Amino acid sequence: MNTQQTSAFQEWRTHWGLVLASFIGFSFHSLTTYSAGLFILPLSTEFGWSRAQATAGLSIAALASIPLGPVVGAIVDRWGVRIPAITGLALTACAVSLFSIASGSFTQWIALWTFYAIVATGIKSTVWTVAVTGTFTAARGLALGFVMCGAAAAQIVTPPLTRWLIDSQGWRFAYIWMGLGWGSIALLAAIFLFFDARAKKERMAKAVEARKLSAADFPGLGFREAMGNPALICVAISTVITMFMGIALIVHQVPILTELGVSRSNAAYLASLSGVAGIAGKLGTGWMSDRWDARLIGGITLAVPAFAFILLLEPIRTPFLIVLAMIIIGYSSGAKLQISAYLTSRYVGMRNFGKVFGVIGGLIAAGTGLGPVTAAWTFDHYGGYMPFILLGIPISLLCGVLIARLPPFPDWTVSTA
């Protein structure tokens, strides 16, 4: 076993609890996204709302990330991730359960979602990635992969769980059980297992004297310097574009497949297969990034969907090639956010990572909000999704090239002062 592998093993042995708590916390954050569709029918039936009204809260939550993401990042850079995570989990659990008091007033519904959007920023990807990137070095890629699998786990578990709760307890109790039940598990995991590198250094420092952590404790670029860093700009552009395309494909995956001639039932199975491939993407890309050039691994991962989109074109596509294309797209989609977090930590260091990734998180929210709408507009305007699929070919190649041609990583183990 070489030095790199030994260090990675030691990191996992010491900090496995941090990864587990982050996994559970990130899965809870993904809860509302993957359950929203199952609440549309009961809400529409009881209140007479349109589908747009029933799901309007998701847009509010996405838009709130744009101004609030950097704020949360600045907080975790200043005080660490433990307090924001624990506070955010407790308040978000309450916010989800409060959806149960909806009375049919659309104004009240928007107010409930606005409260959720504000408090849920405390448990977005920024918090969990800051904790992992600040603690793991040799095994950082794989650790991030496991954390990001929390969203995939929510994608698998949430739909059947939500349907069972609604059918057996009603939609109001479903919100309560999901908010306080899942939220309590995440909160307990955070209380007992969620300690980042900053918190540990602070505890050790208290034994000597109370002090603030200096920049030398967490080396890296200043915030303004990071915002003008060419490598980070390339990472941000690639991330926004890939999330724009990726979320649109996830939302419209079943309609796209049915347009290609796949039956609706088989399209649902392929969507699930794509989700499984996404887990493989998170873990596989993380494992490879720890061992080989993360720029090349990330570039290939983001570029390979171009090949998948080509397989979906007429007259190339066949049933087997459609399945292969969905696996490739799912694998790449699963790794997008992880690649962004890993590369950001390597290029800007940990000094202002939370604030920097908070900005990128806001841009991601903009991309994820616009992607599904653009895909829907494409269908309404052109009568199909094929123009959007064609657009995916150059977009994927561009994002892959942006990442693969990044400069070498700075060495943050030596002083840059």
Short mmCIF file of C-alpha atoms in Angstrom, two decimals, residues 3-414:
data_model
loop_
_atom_site.label_atom_id
_atom_site.label_comp_id
_atom_site.label_asym_id
_atom_site.label_seq_id
_atom_site.Cartn_x
_atom_site.Cartn_y
_atom_site.Cartn_z
CA THR A 3 1.60 6.57 0.91
CA GLN A 4 -1.42 7.99 -0.94
CA GLN A 5 -3.52 4.91 -0.21
CA THR A 6 -2.38 4.83 3.43
CA SER A 7 -3.36 8.48 3.92
CA ALA A 8 -6.73 7.87 2.27
CA PHE A 9 -7.40 4.88 4.54
CA GLN A 10 -6.50 6.91 7.62
CA GLU A 11 -8.82 9.73 6.55
CA TRP A 12 -11.72 7.32 6.10
CA ARG A 13 -11.03 5.57 9.41
CA THR A 14 -11.00 8.88 11.28
CA HIS A 15 -13.75 10.80 9.48
CA TRP A 16 -16.28 8.21 8.25
CA GLY A 17 -18.91 9.69 10.57
CA LEU A 18 -18.57 13.09 8.91
CA VAL A 19 -19.23 11.54 5.49
CA LEU A 20 -22.24 9.58 6.79
CA ALA A 21 -23.78 12.64 8.43
CA SER A 22 -23.21 14.68 5.26
CA PHE A 23 -24.76 11.92 3.15
CA ILE A 24 -27.91 11.89 5.31
CA GLY A 25 -28.07 15.68 5.47
CA PHE A 26 -27.76 16.08 1.71
CA SER A 27 -30.43 13.41 1.16
CA PHE A 28 -32.81 15.39 3.41
CA HIS A 29 -32.11 18.54 1.42
CA SER A 30 -33.11 16.67 -1.77
CA LEU A 31 -36.38 15.47 -0.23
CA THR A 32 -38.69 18.22 -1.50
CA THR A 33 -37.41 18.03 -5.08
CA TYR A 34 -38.14 14.33 -5.51
CA SER A 35 -41.45 14.35 -3.60
CA ALA A 36 -43.02 17.47 -5.15
CA GLY A 37 -44.59 15.65 -8.08
CA LEU A 38 -46.48 13.25 -5.81
CA PHE A 39 -48.19 16.11 -3.96
CA ILE A 40 -49.51 17.73 -7.15
CA LEU A 41 -52.66 15.60 -7.41
CA PRO A 42 -53.82 15.80 -3.78
CA LEU A 43 -53.16 19.55 -3.61
CA SER A 44 -54.92 20.17 -6.92
CA THR A 45 -57.86 17.99 -5.89
CA GLU A 46 -58.37 19.63 -2.50
CA PHE A 47 -57.67 23.26 -3.39
CA GLY A 48 -58.37 23.40 -7.13
CA TRP A 49 -54.83 24.58 -7.85
CA SER A 50 -53.10 24.27 -11.19
CA ARG A 51 -49.94 22.22 -11.46
CA ALA A 52 -47.95 25.43 -11.78
CA GLN A 53 -49.37 26.67 -8.46
CA ALA A 54 -48.73 23.37 -6.68
CA THR A 55 -45.06 23.33 -7.73
CA ALA A 56 -44.36 27.08 -7.60
CA GLY A 57 -42.41 26.63 -4.38
CA LEU A 58 -39.59 24.78 -6.14
CA SER A 59 -38.89 27.86 -8.23
CA ILE A 60 -38.85 30.01 -5.10
CA ALA A 61 -36.35 27.67 -3.46
CA ALA A 62 -34.10 27.72 -6.53
CA LEU A 63 -34.17 31.52 -6.89
CA ALA A 64 -33.45 32.03 -3.19
CA SER A 65 -30.14 30.22 -3.63
CA ILE A 66 -28.79 32.98 -5.87
CA PRO A 67 -28.54 35.75 -3.23
CA LEU A 68 -28.39 33.52 -0.13
CA GLY A 69 -25.78 31.00 -1.33
CA PRO A 70 -22.79 33.36 -0.91
CA VAL A 71 -24.12 34.45 2.50
CA VAL A 72 -24.19 30.88 3.76
CA GLY A 73 -20.72 30.34 2.28
CA ALA A 74 -19.37 33.35 4.16
CA ILE A 75 -20.91 32.08 7.40
CA VAL A 76 -19.29 28.65 7.15
CA ASP A 77 -15.95 30.23 6.25
CA ARG A 78 -16.14 32.38 9.36
CA TRP A 79 -17.67 30.03 11.94
CA GLY A 80 -17.44 26.54 10.43
CA VAL A 81 -20.20 24.24 9.19
CA ARG A 82 -21.49 22.58 12.36
CA ILE A 83 -23.73 25.36 13.69
CA PRO A 84 -25.25 26.29 10.27
CA ALA A 85 -25.89 22.60 9.49
CA ILE A 86 -27.57 21.78 12.81
CA THR A 87 -29.62 24.97 12.78
CA GLY A 88 -30.54 24.50 9.12
CA LEU A 89 -31.63 20.89 9.62
CA ALA A 90 -33.83 21.76 12.60
CA LEU A 91 -35.52 24.70 10.86
CA THR A 92 -35.90 22.86 7.54
CA ALA A 93 -37.55 19.91 9.29
CA CYS A 94 -40.06 22.35 10.78
CA ALA A 95 -40.54 24.11 7.43
CA VAL A 96 -41.36 20.86 5.60
CA SER A 97 -43.84 19.81 8.29
CA LEU A 98 -45.49 23.25 8.12
CA PHE A 99 -46.62 22.54 4.56
CA SER A 100 -49.27 20.40 6.25
CA ILE A 101 -51.14 23.50 7.48
CA ALA A 102 -51.87 24.76 3.94
CA SER A 103 -55.44 26.08 3.86
CA GLY A 104 -55.92 26.66 0.15
CA SER A 105 -54.66 30.22 0.17
CA PHE A 106 -52.02 30.53 -2.54
CA THR A 107 -50.51 33.51 -0.70
CA GLN A 108 -50.05 31.35 2.39
CA TRP A 109 -48.53 28.57 0.24
CA ILE A 110 -45.97 30.99 -1.19
CA ALA A 111 -45.18 32.27 2.32
CA LEU A 112 -44.58 28.72 3.56
CA TRP A 113 -42.24 28.00 0.67
CA THR A 114 -40.42 31.30 1.15
CA PHE A 115 -39.70 30.34 4.76
CA TYR A 116 -38.50 26.93 3.57
CA ALA A 117 -36.31 28.51 0.86
CA ILE A 118 -34.58 30.74 3.40
CA VAL A 119 -33.85 28.11 6.07
CA ALA A 120 -33.00 25.33 3.59
CA THR A 121 -30.00 27.30 2.31
CA GLY A 122 -28.30 26.15 5.51
CA ILE A 123 -28.29 22.53 4.30
CA LYS A 124 -27.45 22.99 0.63
CA SER A 125 -24.46 21.35 -1.01
CA THR A 126 -22.11 24.16 0.12
CA VAL A 127 -22.27 23.10 3.79
CA TRP A 128 -21.57 19.43 3.17
CA THR A 129 -18.84 20.01 0.57
CA VAL A 130 -17.03 22.53 2.78
CA ALA A 131 -16.95 20.00 5.60
CA VAL A 132 -15.58 17.19 3.42
CA THR A 133 -13.09 19.22 1.38
CA GLY A 134 -11.72 20.82 4.55
CA THR A 135 -11.17 17.42 6.18
CA PHE A 136 -10.23 15.03 3.37
CA THR A 137 -7.19 15.43 1.12
CA ALA A 138 -5.96 12.06 -0.16
CA ALA A 139 -9.52 10.65 -0.39
CA ARG A 140 -11.33 13.92 -1.15
CA GLY A 141 -12.83 12.83 -4.48
CA LEU A 142 -14.33 9.59 -3.20
CA ALA A 143 -15.57 11.26 0.00
CA LEU A 144 -17.37 13.90 -2.06
CA GLY A 145 -18.81 11.12 -4.21
CA PHE A 146 -20.35 9.41 -1.19
CA VAL A 147 -21.84 12.68 0.05
CA MET A 148 -23.37 13.45 -3.34
CA CYS A 149 -24.92 9.97 -3.35
CA GLY A 150 -27.28 11.34 -0.71
CA ALA A 151 -29.27 13.02 -3.49
CA ALA A 152 -29.35 9.76 -5.47
CA ALA A 153 -30.55 7.88 -2.39
CA ALA A 154 -33.35 10.42 -1.96
CA GLN A 155 -34.25 10.02 -5.63
CA ILE A 156 -34.65 6.25 -5.11
CA VAL A 157 -36.39 6.24 -1.72
CA THR A 158 -38.54 9.38 -1.75
CA PRO A 159 -41.13 8.59 -4.48
CA PRO A 160 -42.35 5.23 -3.09
CA LEU A 161 -42.15 6.48 0.50
CA THR A 162 -44.13 9.62 -0.32
CA ARG A 163 -46.78 7.68 -2.23
CA TRP A 164 -47.19 5.22 0.65
CA LEU A 165 -47.49 8.02 3.22
CA ILE A 166 -50.04 9.94 1.15
CA ASP A 167 -52.12 6.83 0.47
CA SER A 168 -52.05 5.62 4.08
CA GLN A 169 -51.92 8.84 6.11
CA GLY A 170 -53.00 11.62 3.76
CA TRP A 171 -50.89 14.40 2.26
CA ARG A 172 -50.86 16.53 5.42
CA PHE A 173 -49.43 13.78 7.62
CA ALA A 174 -47.06 12.86 4.80
CA TYR A 175 -45.45 16.30 5.08
CA ILE A 176 -45.22 15.95 8.87
CA TRP A 177 -43.68 12.48 8.80
CA MET A 178 -41.20 13.40 6.08
CA GLY A 179 -40.20 16.68 7.71
CA LEU A 180 -39.93 15.60 11.33
CA GLY A 181 -39.08 11.95 10.63
CA TRP A 182 -36.34 12.20 8.01
CA GLY A 183 -35.29 15.56 9.40
CA SER A 184 -34.82 14.17 12.91
CA ILE A 185 -32.56 11.39 11.62
CA ALA A 186 -30.44 13.93 9.75
CA LEU A 187 -30.34 16.23 12.79
CA LEU A 188 -29.21 13.48 15.17
CA ALA A 189 -26.51 12.38 12.72
CA ALA A 190 -25.24 15.97 12.52
CA ILE A 191 -25.24 16.44 16.30
CA PHE A 192 -23.21 13.30 17.01
CA LEU A 193 -21.07 12.88 13.85
CA PHE A 194 -20.75 16.18 12.01
CA PHE A 195 -17.46 17.86 12.99
CA ASP A 196 -15.28 19.54 10.38
CA ALA A 197 -11.59 20.42 10.47
CA ARG A 198 -12.29 24.00 11.56
CA ALA A 199 -14.35 22.89 14.56
CA LYS A 200 -11.64 20.47 15.69
CA LYS A 201 -8.96 23.15 15.47
CA GLU A 202 -11.16 25.52 17.45
CA ARG A 203 -11.64 22.93 20.19
CA MET A 204 -7.88 22.38 20.43
CA ALA A 205 -7.25 26.13 20.45
CA LYS A 206 -9.60 26.63 23.41
CA ALA A 207 -7.30 24.50 25.51
CA VAL A 208 -4.66 27.20 25.07
CA GLU A 209 -6.62 30.39 24.53
CA ALA A 210 -9.60 31.65 22.60
CA ARG A 211 -8.50 32.88 19.23
CA LYS A 212 -9.60 33.34 15.64
CA LEU A 213 -8.30 31.01 12.99
CA SER A 214 -5.80 32.74 10.76
CA ALA A 215 -5.52 32.44 7.00
CA ALA A 216 -2.48 30.20 7.53
CA ASP A 217 -4.73 27.55 9.15
CA PHE A 218 -6.75 27.35 5.94
CA PRO A 219 -4.55 28.48 3.04
CA GLY A 220 -6.06 29.62 -0.23
CA LEU A 221 -7.06 32.59 -2.34
CA GLY A 222 -8.81 35.69 -1.08
CA PHE A 223 -12.43 36.00 -2.19
CA ARG A 224 -11.84 38.73 -4.78
CA GLU A 225 -8.74 36.97 -6.04
CA ALA A 226 -10.70 33.73 -6.40
CA MET A 227 -13.50 35.44 -8.31
CA GLY A 228 -10.97 36.62 -10.90
CA ASN A 229 -9.08 33.32 -11.10
CA PRO A 230 -9.18 32.06 -14.74
CA ALA A 231 -9.33 28.40 -13.70
CA LEU A 232 -12.27 29.01 -11.38
CA ILE A 233 -14.08 30.99 -14.09
CA CYS A 234 -13.74 28.01 -16.44
CA VAL A 235 -15.03 25.66 -13.71
CA ALA A 236 -17.99 27.98 -13.05
CA ILE A 237 -18.92 28.30 -16.74
CA SER A 238 -18.70 24.56 -17.27
CA THR A 239 -20.75 23.85 -14.13
CA VAL A 240 -23.56 26.25 -15.01
CA ILE A 241 -23.84 24.93 -18.56
CA THR A 242 -23.74 21.28 -17.57
CA MET A 243 -26.31 21.76 -14.79
CA PHE A 244 -28.51 23.70 -17.21
CA MET A 245 -28.49 20.73 -19.58
CA GLY A 246 -28.43 18.00 -16.93
CA ILE A 247 -31.42 19.11 -14.86
CA ALA A 248 -33.44 19.71 -18.02
CA LEU A 249 -32.77 16.14 -19.09
CA ILE A 250 -33.71 14.76 -15.67
CA VAL A 251 -37.01 16.67 -15.58
CA HIS A 252 -37.95 15.84 -19.19
CA GLN A 253 -36.33 12.42 -19.38
CA VAL A 254 -39.51 10.37 -19.67
CA PRO A 255 -41.14 12.64 -22.31
CA ILE A 256 -37.88 12.67 -24.31
CA LEU A 257 -37.75 8.87 -24.28
CA THR A 258 -41.38 8.51 -25.30
CA GLU A 259 -40.72 10.89 -28.19
CA LEU A 260 -37.92 8.54 -29.27
CA GLY A 261 -40.41 5.66 -29.41
CA VAL A 262 -39.93 4.16 -25.94
CA SER A 263 -43.13 3.14 -24.14
CA ARG A 264 -43.97 5.16 -21.04
CA SER A 265 -43.46 2.19 -18.71
CA ASN A 266 -40.07 1.37 -20.22
CA ALA A 267 -39.14 5.04 -20.11
CA ALA A 268 -39.75 5.01 -16.35
CA TYR A 269 -37.47 1.99 -15.97
CA LEU A 270 -34.79 3.71 -18.03
CA ALA A 271 -35.08 6.79 -15.81
CA SER A 272 -34.43 4.57 -12.78
CA LEU A 273 -31.49 2.95 -14.57
CA SER A 274 -30.11 6.40 -15.24
CA GLY A 275 -30.35 7.14 -11.51
CA VAL A 276 -28.37 4.00 -10.67
CA ALA A 277 -25.76 5.03 -13.24
CA GLY A 278 -25.63 8.40 -11.49
CA ILE A 279 -24.52 6.71 -8.26
CA ALA A 280 -21.79 4.92 -10.21
CA GLY A 281 -20.79 8.29 -11.67
CA LYS A 282 -20.39 9.90 -8.27
CA LEU A 283 -18.37 7.07 -6.76
CA GLY A 284 -16.39 6.15 -9.86
CA THR A 285 -15.39 9.71 -10.69
CA GLY A 286 -14.46 10.38 -7.07
CA TRP A 287 -12.30 7.27 -6.86
CA MET A 288 -10.52 8.07 -10.13
CA SER A 289 -9.99 11.73 -9.21
CA ASP A 290 -8.08 10.67 -6.10
CA ARG A 291 -5.74 8.51 -8.18
CA TRP A 292 -5.29 10.20 -11.55
CA ASP A 293 -5.47 13.66 -13.08
CA ALA A 294 -8.83 15.05 -11.91
CA ARG A 295 -8.85 17.54 -14.79
CA LEU A 296 -8.71 14.77 -17.39
CA ILE A 297 -11.21 12.59 -15.52
CA GLY A 298 -13.62 15.52 -15.18
CA GLY A 299 -13.18 16.59 -18.80
CA ILE A 300 -13.92 13.12 -20.16
CA THR A 301 -16.88 12.69 -17.81
CA LEU A 302 -18.48 15.95 -18.95
CA ALA A 303 -17.71 15.43 -22.64
CA VAL A 304 -18.88 11.83 -23.05
CA PRO A 305 -22.63 12.73 -23.11
CA ALA A 306 -21.98 14.18 -26.58
CA PHE A 307 -21.50 10.59 -27.75
CA ALA A 308 -24.70 9.59 -25.95
CA PHE A 309 -26.70 12.33 -27.70
CA ILE A 310 -25.39 11.14 -31.05
CA LEU A 311 -26.66 7.65 -30.24
CA LEU A 312 -30.17 9.10 -29.83
CA LEU A 313 -30.25 10.56 -33.34
CA GLU A 314 -32.12 9.06 -36.28
CA PRO A 315 -31.23 6.70 -37.97
CA ILE A 316 -28.48 5.68 -35.53
CA ARG A 317 -30.62 4.86 -32.51
CA THR A 318 -31.74 1.35 -31.67
CA PRO A 319 -33.30 0.06 -28.44
CA PHE A 320 -29.88 -1.10 -27.21
CA LEU A 321 -28.21 2.22 -28.06
CA ILE A 322 -30.97 4.18 -26.30
CA VAL A 323 -30.31 2.18 -23.13
CA LEU A 324 -26.57 2.75 -23.51
CA ALA A 325 -27.12 6.48 -24.02
CA MET A 326 -29.23 6.74 -20.85
CA ILE A 327 -26.53 4.96 -18.83
CA ILE A 328 -23.85 7.33 -20.15
CA ILE A 329 -25.97 10.42 -19.51
CA GLY A 330 -26.87 9.19 -16.02
CA TYR A 331 -23.24 8.48 -15.17
CA SER A 332 -22.14 11.95 -16.27
CA SER A 333 -25.08 13.71 -14.60
CA GLY A 334 -24.27 12.02 -11.31
CA ALA A 335 -20.75 13.46 -11.30
CA LYS A 336 -21.38 17.07 -12.38
CA LEU A 337 -21.72 18.76 -8.98
CA GLN A 338 -19.01 16.62 -7.45
CA ILE A 339 -16.51 17.58 -10.18
CA SER A 340 -17.30 21.25 -9.59
CA ALA A 341 -16.80 21.02 -5.81
CA TYR A 342 -13.57 19.03 -6.12
CA LEU A 343 -11.96 21.35 -8.68
CA THR A 344 -13.05 24.48 -6.81
CA SER A 345 -11.40 23.25 -3.63
CA ARG A 346 -8.18 22.47 -5.50
CA TYR A 347 -7.92 25.82 -7.27
CA VAL A 348 -9.00 28.26 -4.53
CA GLY A 349 -8.00 26.36 -1.38
CA MET A 350 -10.03 26.30 1.83
CA ARG A 351 -9.55 29.89 3.03
CA ASN A 352 -12.76 31.15 1.36
CA PHE A 353 -14.08 27.93 -0.15
CA GLY A 354 -17.53 28.26 1.41
CA LYS A 355 -18.13 31.76 0.09
CA VAL A 356 -16.71 30.92 -3.34
CA PHE A 357 -18.72 27.74 -3.74
CA GLY A 358 -21.76 29.61 -2.45
CA VAL A 359 -21.45 31.92 -5.46
CA ILE A 360 -21.12 28.95 -7.78
CA GLY A 361 -24.11 27.37 -6.06
CA GLY A 362 -26.16 30.47 -6.88
CA LEU A 363 -25.13 30.22 -10.53
CA ILE A 364 -26.02 26.52 -10.48
CA ALA A 365 -29.48 27.42 -9.16
CA ALA A 366 -29.94 29.81 -12.08
CA GLY A 367 -28.90 27.10 -14.53
CA THR A 368 -31.15 24.48 -12.99
CA GLY A 369 -34.05 26.91 -13.01
CA LEU A 370 -33.63 27.85 -16.68
CA GLY A 371 -32.82 24.39 -18.06
CA PRO A 372 -36.22 22.70 -17.67
CA VAL A 373 -38.03 25.83 -18.87
CA THR A 374 -35.82 26.00 -21.97
CA ALA A 375 -36.45 22.33 -22.74
CA ALA A 376 -40.19 22.88 -22.36
CA TRP A 377 -40.03 25.95 -24.64
CA THR A 378 -38.13 23.88 -27.21
CA PHE A 379 -40.88 21.27 -27.22
CA ASP A 380 -43.67 23.88 -27.46
CA HIS A 381 -41.90 25.84 -30.21
CA TYR A 382 -40.52 23.01 -32.35
CA GLY A 383 -42.99 20.26 -31.51
CA GLY A 384 -40.31 17.99 -30.05
CA TYR A 385 -37.09 17.74 -28.06
CA MET A 386 -34.71 16.97 -30.92
CA PRO A 387 -33.26 20.54 -31.16
CA PHE A 388 -32.45 20.34 -27.45
CA ILE A 389 -30.73 16.98 -27.91
CA LEU A 390 -28.70 18.40 -30.80
CA LEU A 391 -27.70 21.34 -28.59
CA GLY A 392 -26.36 18.89 -26.04
CA ILE A 393 -23.60 17.68 -28.39
CA PRO A 394 -21.57 20.93 -28.65
CA ILE A 395 -22.41 21.89 -25.05
CA SER A 396 -20.98 18.63 -23.69
CA LEU A 397 -17.83 18.92 -25.79
CA LEU A 398 -17.30 22.55 -24.74
CA CYS A 399 -17.64 21.74 -21.03
CA GLY A 400 -15.29 18.79 -21.34
CA VAL A 401 -12.63 20.88 -23.09
CA LEU A 402 -12.92 23.68 -20.48
CA ILE A 403 -12.17 21.21 -17.68
CA ALA A 404 -9.55 19.08 -19.45
CA ARG A 405 -7.45 22.13 -20.39
CA LEU A 406 -7.32 23.63 -16.88
CA PRO A 407 -3.85 24.49 -15.50
CA PRO A 408 -2.12 22.38 -12.81
CA PHE A 409 -3.44 22.62 -9.26
CA PRO A 410 -1.72 25.04 -6.85
CA ASP A 411 0.13 23.45 -3.93
CA TRP A 412 -1.70 24.65 -0.81
CA THR A 413 0.57 22.65 1.50
CA VAL A 414 3.19 25.38 1.19
#
